[in-house]
């Protein structure tokens, strides 16, 4: 990076908040993407830590005038390399913009700076009686700005949906360096094109999110978790579809192959309580009354019996519930070091039984395995292609394309929640028509004519 | 309209489906906007009724090549003149594109053509056991395409939110005449910029919606309505905020000034059951169990007592519930002929008590009145400036601007649900910054470089 630029940045945010040391810089250049599919970063990039929106605006204005790429680093919990600077860039770390500006109980809204982590928000909300923010992408180190920029999902999307359902306002810095406020604490707003919705999920390529107004909800007082084993994933999936159609609205419905649950439990020093069957689901319930909770459990039990569920283990205490969720979340550790490519496909939920069957057949035809974790009720599947003896298998690209083609056959998408990032940018054309890609490019140009905002992410210009 | 164009349209859709007769044409050129604020339509426009997406595509391609504006006429239930052709246009009526393509119970999705009315959808869903589509903008003559194009809201937004929360896929015809499918039956999809969300609410200015995939939900079995009178709207509003904070999730919370309820009931040959107090709210509840319904009623009752509600009348039967809703909906008839300008402002729900107080003071300072109907829990207010002796009052423009300024003081918006249309296009600059308007224009250009799609709506090019 030019000395002139470094000087400008130091003048703007203070020299303590510009990182030029290579060792320190690197930790701001990668997210949680698997090592072997990491994008190659440009090590001449520089990291800067602004304190507020005005400083972000000054940095971006300068970058735009000098055509220097700008990449935002949030919590670094992403999984598709969105934060990696592949050109010589200014990396803006949001860590100092971590103020919870307001918890507005009257409007049931919170206003936070983009660098506030989910953990921080949850901790703050615990001080207020019985209100919560429902989206939970798993890693509470995620920053709210990143969660908006990537339209984060997570296990609780079953009932509550994804980020875009709950974000009512944002402040952004545009590529020009101008600050723009969109929405606010409004529940309804039909005044013109919804730029807020467009920017959500655009992964830092249309604007830089600096503040967020998010909706809060009354927290359900009664919770329970239940794990159940089915003979196969089709039965599990069909049972879940019927549960939801019958009016039960679970907080989460997580599927996991038995192997992953058993191994994950062992890693955590816990015991997975199911032995019969092969296909395990974890259903998390929360309700306003004990009676409603009991009713939901009863409906679930009846339907699961119909689909030959083997054994149901109910967890009532916080500790038991926490353990089950930890086993589910910990499964990534079981396979992490062995992953060659990681998927985030989603298909319509009703097509899951057939899709997963076909996926199993496809994988078997390559004499390999692909363990499955799925947000079952959302049709969102996480599976992987594994390395062989620490190397990518020869069939990696071929099998990947075949899996995607299978997904599209079931009207699916490349990515349900993780996003395109730099990992899937080359694959997007498999899913989207040329006319859609062209529209996306035109929108990118409308927001960022010099292509400075996170280049190489979502679409190529 | 040039003979050449008329011939082309007749060849494309058949001569029976092109209307050139002035008298017949006019009924396709206005929505439900008040007569005295109607946009002036260009009577040389021509109406055409395509049968399917391909015919729409051919019409639009021709229009684009010849730079002829295209305006879509749906159910004609809009309130801001969105359907009126102000230039010489091809008006596309969607009435023949009225097929319900699929009710997919497994995925809990419906696929419909854009011309399907809400009444038609509701009727079809009644044949299926216990599933519903939750958005209800009041007039069931509304077409689904129009409801998506305007991101319709309505009374049930309290619990279910607006159209954009429930629309998972659309097929559109772009200005170029190309057909593009966005989304589908997916519950999660983070593959690139969300053009679906951008097109929703763009009022026919970015693309023409031809098909819709919408989400269906299990229907609650137990319903009740309750009306209550408060001494003033502040008390009513504060009670409602507390009800929602306490975890009750009503289907609708409708406020109406006493005068409107009494007069509306009289017009309908019914009796409004409340006499004491001045500020009436109607709360509609629906729950999965009788016990849940009872619990909600109890919480509501306790909170309303705290805010000095005078009397609560519960309606349990369908007939009683229907009458109360009819009185609420019928209030427009009481004032309709006397309206000079009609508002659709929204403010954050928690600011409603103060906003409505200030609004009352403002109106009083002009020695006039402005009856209020409000989706109270959403912060969405419908009020009006009335004519005097059948003419617009001198203060019309001045009072309108002052009301909008008051709304912005409370972080509000010009339009919570009705949209910008042609009615509010000149006022949008009061709310939006130049940089936001500029971005909207650039997006419009990206989709519709020749400005043929519903020109003069949402933004001026």
mmCIF file of C-alpha atoms in Angstrom, chain A residues 204-409:
data_model
loop_
_atom_site.group_PDB
_atom_site.id
_atom_site.type_symbol
_atom_site.label_atom_id
_atom_site.label_comp_id
_atom_site.label_asym_id
_atom_site.label_seq_id
_atom_site.Cartn_x
_atom_site.Cartn_y
_atom_site.Cartn_z
ATOM 1 C CA UNK A 204 -20.458 -5.549 1.346
ATOM 2 C CA UNK A 205 -20.517 -5.001 -2.413
ATOM 3 C CA UNK A 206 -23.169 -2.261 -2.603
ATOM 4 C CA UNK A 207 -22.595 -0.246 0.566
ATOM 5 C CA UNK A 208 -20.936 -0.485 3.967
ATOM 6 C CA UNK A 209 -23.352 -0.951 6.840
ATOM 7 C CA UNK A 210 -22.507 1.201 9.856
ATOM 8 C CA UNK A 211 -25.661 1.154 12.003
ATOM 9 C CA UNK A 212 -28.640 -1.152 12.314
ATOM 10 C CA UNK A 213 -32.150 -0.823 13.699
ATOM 11 C CA UNK A 214 -33.493 -4.259 14.505
ATOM 12 C CA UNK A 215 -36.793 -5.464 15.801
ATOM 13 C CA UNK A 216 -37.145 -7.049 19.234
ATOM 14 C CA UNK A 217 -39.764 -9.561 20.304
ATOM 15 C CA UNK A 218 -41.296 -10.829 23.540
ATOM 16 C CA UNK A 219 -39.460 -13.943 24.620
ATOM 17 C CA UNK A 220 -41.347 -17.185 25.086
ATOM 18 C CA UNK A 221 -41.072 -18.410 28.655
ATOM 19 C CA UNK A 222 -41.461 -22.142 28.149
ATOM 20 C CA UNK A 223 -38.902 -24.140 26.214
ATOM 21 C CA UNK A 224 -38.085 -27.763 25.565
ATOM 22 C CA UNK A 225 -35.924 -29.772 23.232
ATOM 23 C CA UNK A 226 -36.578 -33.229 21.922
ATOM 24 C CA UNK A 227 -34.321 -35.573 19.991
ATOM 25 C CA UNK A 228 -35.683 -38.419 17.957
ATOM 26 C CA UNK A 229 -34.256 -41.137 15.753
ATOM 27 C CA UNK A 230 -35.793 -42.248 12.447
ATOM 28 C CA UNK A 231 -34.839 -45.141 10.226
ATOM 29 C CA UNK A 232 -33.916 -42.760 7.419
ATOM 30 C CA UNK A 233 -33.829 -39.093 6.581
ATOM 31 C CA UNK A 234 -36.913 -39.353 4.339
ATOM 32 C CA UNK A 235 -39.059 -40.380 7.273
ATOM 33 C CA UNK A 236 -37.556 -37.633 9.392
ATOM 34 C CA UNK A 237 -38.198 -35.042 6.706
ATOM 35 C CA UNK A 238 -41.764 -36.135 6.060
ATOM 36 C CA UNK A 239 -42.516 -36.078 9.779
ATOM 37 C CA UNK A 240 -41.194 -32.532 10.055
ATOM 38 C CA UNK A 241 -43.269 -31.313 7.107
ATOM 39 C CA UNK A 242 -46.387 -32.754 8.708
ATOM 40 C CA UNK A 243 -45.569 -31.256 12.113
ATOM 41 C CA UNK A 244 -45.356 -27.789 10.604
ATOM 42 C CA UNK A 245 -48.469 -28.217 8.518
ATOM 43 C CA UNK A 246 -50.300 -29.128 11.720
ATOM 44 C CA UNK A 247 -49.629 -25.730 13.164
ATOM 45 C CA UNK A 248 -46.656 -26.481 15.402
ATOM 46 C CA UNK A 249 -44.107 -23.726 14.962
ATOM 47 C CA UNK A 250 -40.782 -25.019 16.331
ATOM 48 C CA UNK A 251 -37.938 -22.642 17.037
ATOM 49 C CA UNK A 252 -35.540 -24.999 15.272
ATOM 50 C CA UNK A 253 -35.556 -28.365 13.514
ATOM 51 C CA UNK A 254 -32.046 -29.711 13.103
ATOM 52 C CA UNK A 255 -31.210 -32.927 11.311
ATOM 53 C CA UNK A 256 -27.887 -34.683 11.671
ATOM 54 C CA UNK A 257 -26.524 -38.044 10.589
ATOM 55 C CA UNK A 258 -26.017 -40.380 13.545
ATOM 56 C CA UNK A 259 -22.249 -40.586 12.991
ATOM 57 C CA UNK A 260 -21.862 -36.835 13.451
ATOM 58 C CA UNK A 261 -23.913 -36.766 16.644
ATOM 59 C CA UNK A 262 -22.056 -39.669 18.238
ATOM 60 C CA UNK A 263 -18.605 -38.334 17.333
ATOM 61 C CA UNK A 264 -19.457 -34.770 18.290
ATOM 62 C CA UNK A 265 -20.776 -35.920 21.678
ATOM 63 C CA UNK A 266 -17.567 -37.874 22.251
ATOM 64 C CA UNK A 267 -15.396 -34.853 21.413
ATOM 65 C CA UNK A 268 -17.374 -32.861 23.980
ATOM 66 C CA UNK A 269 -17.206 -35.592 26.602
ATOM 67 C CA UNK A 270 -20.969 -36.103 26.385
ATOM 68 C CA UNK A 271 -23.174 -39.027 25.454
ATOM 69 C CA UNK A 272 -25.599 -39.020 22.516
ATOM 70 C CA UNK A 273 -28.781 -40.515 23.951
ATOM 71 C CA UNK A 274 -30.107 -42.312 20.847
ATOM 72 C CA UNK A 275 -28.956 -45.744 19.699
ATOM 73 C CA UNK A 276 -31.621 -47.280 17.484
ATOM 74 C CA UNK A 277 -32.318 -45.774 14.061
ATOM 75 C CA UNK A 278 -29.940 -43.735 11.916
ATOM 76 C CA UNK A 279 -31.406 -40.333 11.254
ATOM 77 C CA UNK A 280 -31.620 -37.982 14.228
ATOM 78 C CA UNK A 281 -33.628 -34.816 14.525
ATOM 79 C CA UNK A 282 -33.464 -32.226 17.246
ATOM 80 C CA UNK A 283 -36.575 -30.093 17.649
ATOM 81 C CA UNK A 284 -36.393 -26.999 19.833
ATOM 82 C CA UNK A 285 -39.700 -25.638 21.055
ATOM 83 C CA UNK A 286 -40.616 -22.430 22.789
ATOM 84 C CA UNK A 287 -44.117 -21.366 23.719
ATOM 85 C CA UNK A 288 -45.966 -18.750 25.707
ATOM 86 C CA UNK A 289 -47.588 -21.232 28.099
ATOM 87 C CA UNK A 290 -46.801 -24.610 29.568
ATOM 88 C CA UNK A 291 -50.009 -25.951 28.060
ATOM 89 C CA UNK A 292 -49.039 -24.804 24.573
ATOM 90 C CA UNK A 293 -45.654 -26.474 25.019
ATOM 91 C CA UNK A 294 -47.316 -29.687 26.110
ATOM 92 C CA UNK A 295 -49.735 -29.541 23.140
ATOM 93 C CA UNK A 296 -46.880 -29.099 20.683
ATOM 94 C CA UNK A 297 -44.967 -32.019 22.192
ATOM 95 C CA UNK A 298 -48.040 -34.207 21.895
ATOM 96 C CA UNK A 299 -48.586 -33.371 18.217
ATOM 97 C CA UNK A 300 -44.886 -33.979 17.498
ATOM 98 C CA UNK A 301 -44.960 -37.290 19.305
ATOM 99 C CA UNK A 302 -48.033 -38.540 17.436
ATOM 100 C CA UNK A 303 -46.685 -37.581 14.022
ATOM 101 C CA UNK A 304 -43.223 -38.980 14.655
ATOM 102 C CA UNK A 305 -44.697 -42.303 15.758
ATOM 103 C CA UNK A 306 -46.555 -42.445 12.445
ATOM 104 C CA UNK A 307 -43.193 -42.147 10.676
ATOM 105 C CA UNK A 308 -41.663 -44.872 12.871
ATOM 106 C CA UNK A 309 -39.495 -42.729 15.078
ATOM 107 C CA UNK A 310 -37.616 -45.010 17.427
ATOM 108 C CA UNK A 311 -37.244 -43.181 20.640
ATOM 109 C CA UNK A 312 -37.813 -39.643 21.792
ATOM 110 C CA UNK A 313 -35.645 -38.036 24.435
ATOM 111 C CA UNK A 314 -37.060 -34.846 25.916
ATOM 112 C CA UNK A 315 -34.796 -32.281 27.464
ATOM 113 C CA UNK A 316 -36.505 -29.906 29.834
ATOM 114 C CA UNK A 317 -33.686 -28.333 31.794
ATOM 115 C CA UNK A 318 -31.475 -25.598 30.385
ATOM 116 C CA UNK A 319 -28.432 -27.828 30.903
ATOM 117 C CA UNK A 320 -29.873 -30.773 28.982
ATOM 118 C CA UNK A 321 -31.077 -28.478 26.184
ATOM 119 C CA UNK A 322 -27.694 -26.809 26.012
ATOM 120 C CA UNK A 323 -25.926 -30.154 25.704
ATOM 121 C CA UNK A 324 -28.082 -31.295 22.804
ATOM 122 C CA UNK A 325 -27.482 -28.063 20.942
ATOM 123 C CA UNK A 326 -23.760 -28.223 21.689
ATOM 124 C CA UNK A 327 -23.587 -31.702 20.156
ATOM 125 C CA UNK A 328 -25.382 -30.438 17.062
ATOM 126 C CA UNK A 329 -23.169 -27.361 16.754
ATOM 127 C CA UNK A 330 -19.987 -29.286 17.553
ATOM 128 C CA UNK A 331 -20.282 -31.635 14.607
ATOM 129 C CA UNK A 332 -18.294 -29.272 12.408
ATOM 130 C CA UNK A 333 -15.255 -30.054 14.544
ATOM 131 C CA UNK A 334 -15.601 -33.747 13.699
ATOM 132 C CA UNK A 335 -15.111 -33.215 9.978
ATOM 133 C CA UNK A 336 -13.528 -29.769 9.699
ATOM 134 C CA UNK A 337 -9.941 -30.788 9.021
ATOM 135 C CA UNK A 338 -10.984 -33.188 6.339
ATOM 136 C CA UNK A 339 -13.220 -30.967 4.228
ATOM 137 C CA UNK A 340 -12.332 -30.372 0.595
ATOM 138 C CA UNK A 341 -15.478 -28.391 -0.215
ATOM 139 C CA UNK A 342 -18.381 -27.380 1.954
ATOM 140 C CA UNK A 343 -21.969 -26.959 0.727
ATOM 141 C CA UNK A 344 -24.872 -24.769 1.787
ATOM 142 C CA UNK A 345 -27.469 -25.893 -0.733
ATOM 143 C CA UNK A 346 -31.164 -25.329 -0.129
ATOM 144 C CA UNK A 347 -34.178 -26.855 -1.869
ATOM 145 C CA UNK A 348 -37.897 -26.376 -1.201
ATOM 146 C CA UNK A 349 -38.513 -28.140 2.118
ATOM 147 C CA UNK A 350 -41.051 -30.542 0.627
ATOM 148 C CA UNK A 351 -38.479 -31.852 -1.831
ATOM 149 C CA UNK A 352 -35.951 -32.708 0.883
ATOM 150 C CA UNK A 353 -36.749 -36.452 1.143
ATOM 151 C CA UNK A 354 -36.204 -36.997 -2.586
ATOM 152 C CA UNK A 355 -33.281 -34.612 -2.829
ATOM 153 C CA UNK A 356 -31.441 -36.233 0.065
ATOM 154 C CA UNK A 357 -32.079 -39.706 -1.361
ATOM 155 C CA UNK A 358 -30.676 -38.683 -4.737
ATOM 156 C CA UNK A 359 -27.762 -36.971 -3.044
ATOM 157 C CA UNK A 360 -26.962 -40.169 -1.162
ATOM 158 C CA UNK A 361 -27.061 -42.168 -4.410
ATOM 159 C CA UNK A 362 -24.810 -39.669 -6.156
ATOM 160 C CA UNK A 363 -22.258 -39.708 -3.374
ATOM 161 C CA UNK A 364 -22.299 -43.491 -3.207
ATOM 162 C CA UNK A 365 -21.638 -43.684 -6.943
ATOM 163 C CA UNK A 366 -18.296 -41.989 -6.210
ATOM 164 C CA UNK A 367 -17.512 -44.533 -3.496
ATOM 165 C CA UNK A 368 -17.441 -41.821 -0.894
ATOM 166 C CA UNK A 369 -19.604 -40.448 1.876
ATOM 167 C CA UNK A 370 -21.003 -37.017 2.658
ATOM 168 C CA UNK A 371 -22.355 -36.576 6.153
ATOM 169 C CA UNK A 372 -25.398 -34.416 6.386
ATOM 170 C CA UNK A 373 -26.389 -31.684 8.754
ATOM 171 C CA UNK A 374 -29.571 -29.905 7.747
ATOM 172 C CA UNK A 375 -31.943 -27.192 8.834
ATOM 173 C CA UNK A 376 -34.551 -29.715 7.821
ATOM 174 C CA UNK A 377 -37.685 -27.598 7.930
ATOM 175 C CA UNK A 378 -36.025 -24.900 5.798
ATOM 176 C CA UNK A 379 -34.684 -27.304 3.178
ATOM 177 C CA UNK A 380 -31.142 -26.121 3.905
ATOM 178 C CA UNK A 381 -28.426 -28.789 3.749
ATOM 179 C CA UNK A 382 -24.820 -28.628 4.888
ATOM 180 C CA UNK A 383 -22.720 -31.450 3.518
ATOM 181 C CA UNK A 384 -19.179 -31.756 2.252
ATOM 182 C CA UNK A 385 -16.805 -33.434 -0.115
ATOM 183 C CA UNK A 386 -13.909 -34.789 1.893
ATOM 184 C CA UNK A 387 -10.198 -34.921 1.245
ATOM 185 C CA UNK A 388 -8.481 -38.247 0.673
ATOM 186 C CA UNK A 389 -5.177 -38.599 2.502
ATOM 187 C CA UNK A 390 -5.146 -34.865 3.090
ATOM 188 C CA UNK A 391 -5.569 -34.006 -0.591
ATOM 189 C CA UNK A 392 -8.511 -32.921 -2.724
ATOM 190 C CA UNK A 393 -9.981 -35.942 -4.497
ATOM 191 C CA UNK A 394 -9.711 -36.034 -8.281
ATOM 192 C CA UNK A 395 -13.493 -36.004 -8.614
ATOM 193 C CA UNK A 396 -13.895 -32.849 -6.499
ATOM 194 C CA UNK A 397 -14.968 -30.394 -9.211
ATOM 195 C CA UNK A 398 -17.016 -33.019 -11.080
ATOM 196 C CA UNK A 399 -18.914 -34.160 -7.990
ATOM 197 C CA UNK A 400 -19.445 -30.582 -6.857
ATOM 198 C CA UNK A 401 -21.050 -29.643 -10.173
ATOM 199 C CA UNK A 402 -23.180 -32.796 -10.113
ATOM 200 C CA UNK A 403 -24.400 -31.996 -6.617
ATOM 201 C CA UNK A 404 -25.319 -28.478 -7.703
ATOM 202 C CA UNK A 405 -27.092 -29.796 -10.778
ATOM 203 C CA UNK A 406 -29.076 -32.143 -8.555
ATOM 204 C CA UNK A 407 -29.943 -29.220 -6.315
ATOM 205 C CA UNK A 408 -31.189 -27.174 -9.300
ATOM 206 C CA UNK A 409 -33.237 -30.160 -10.487
#
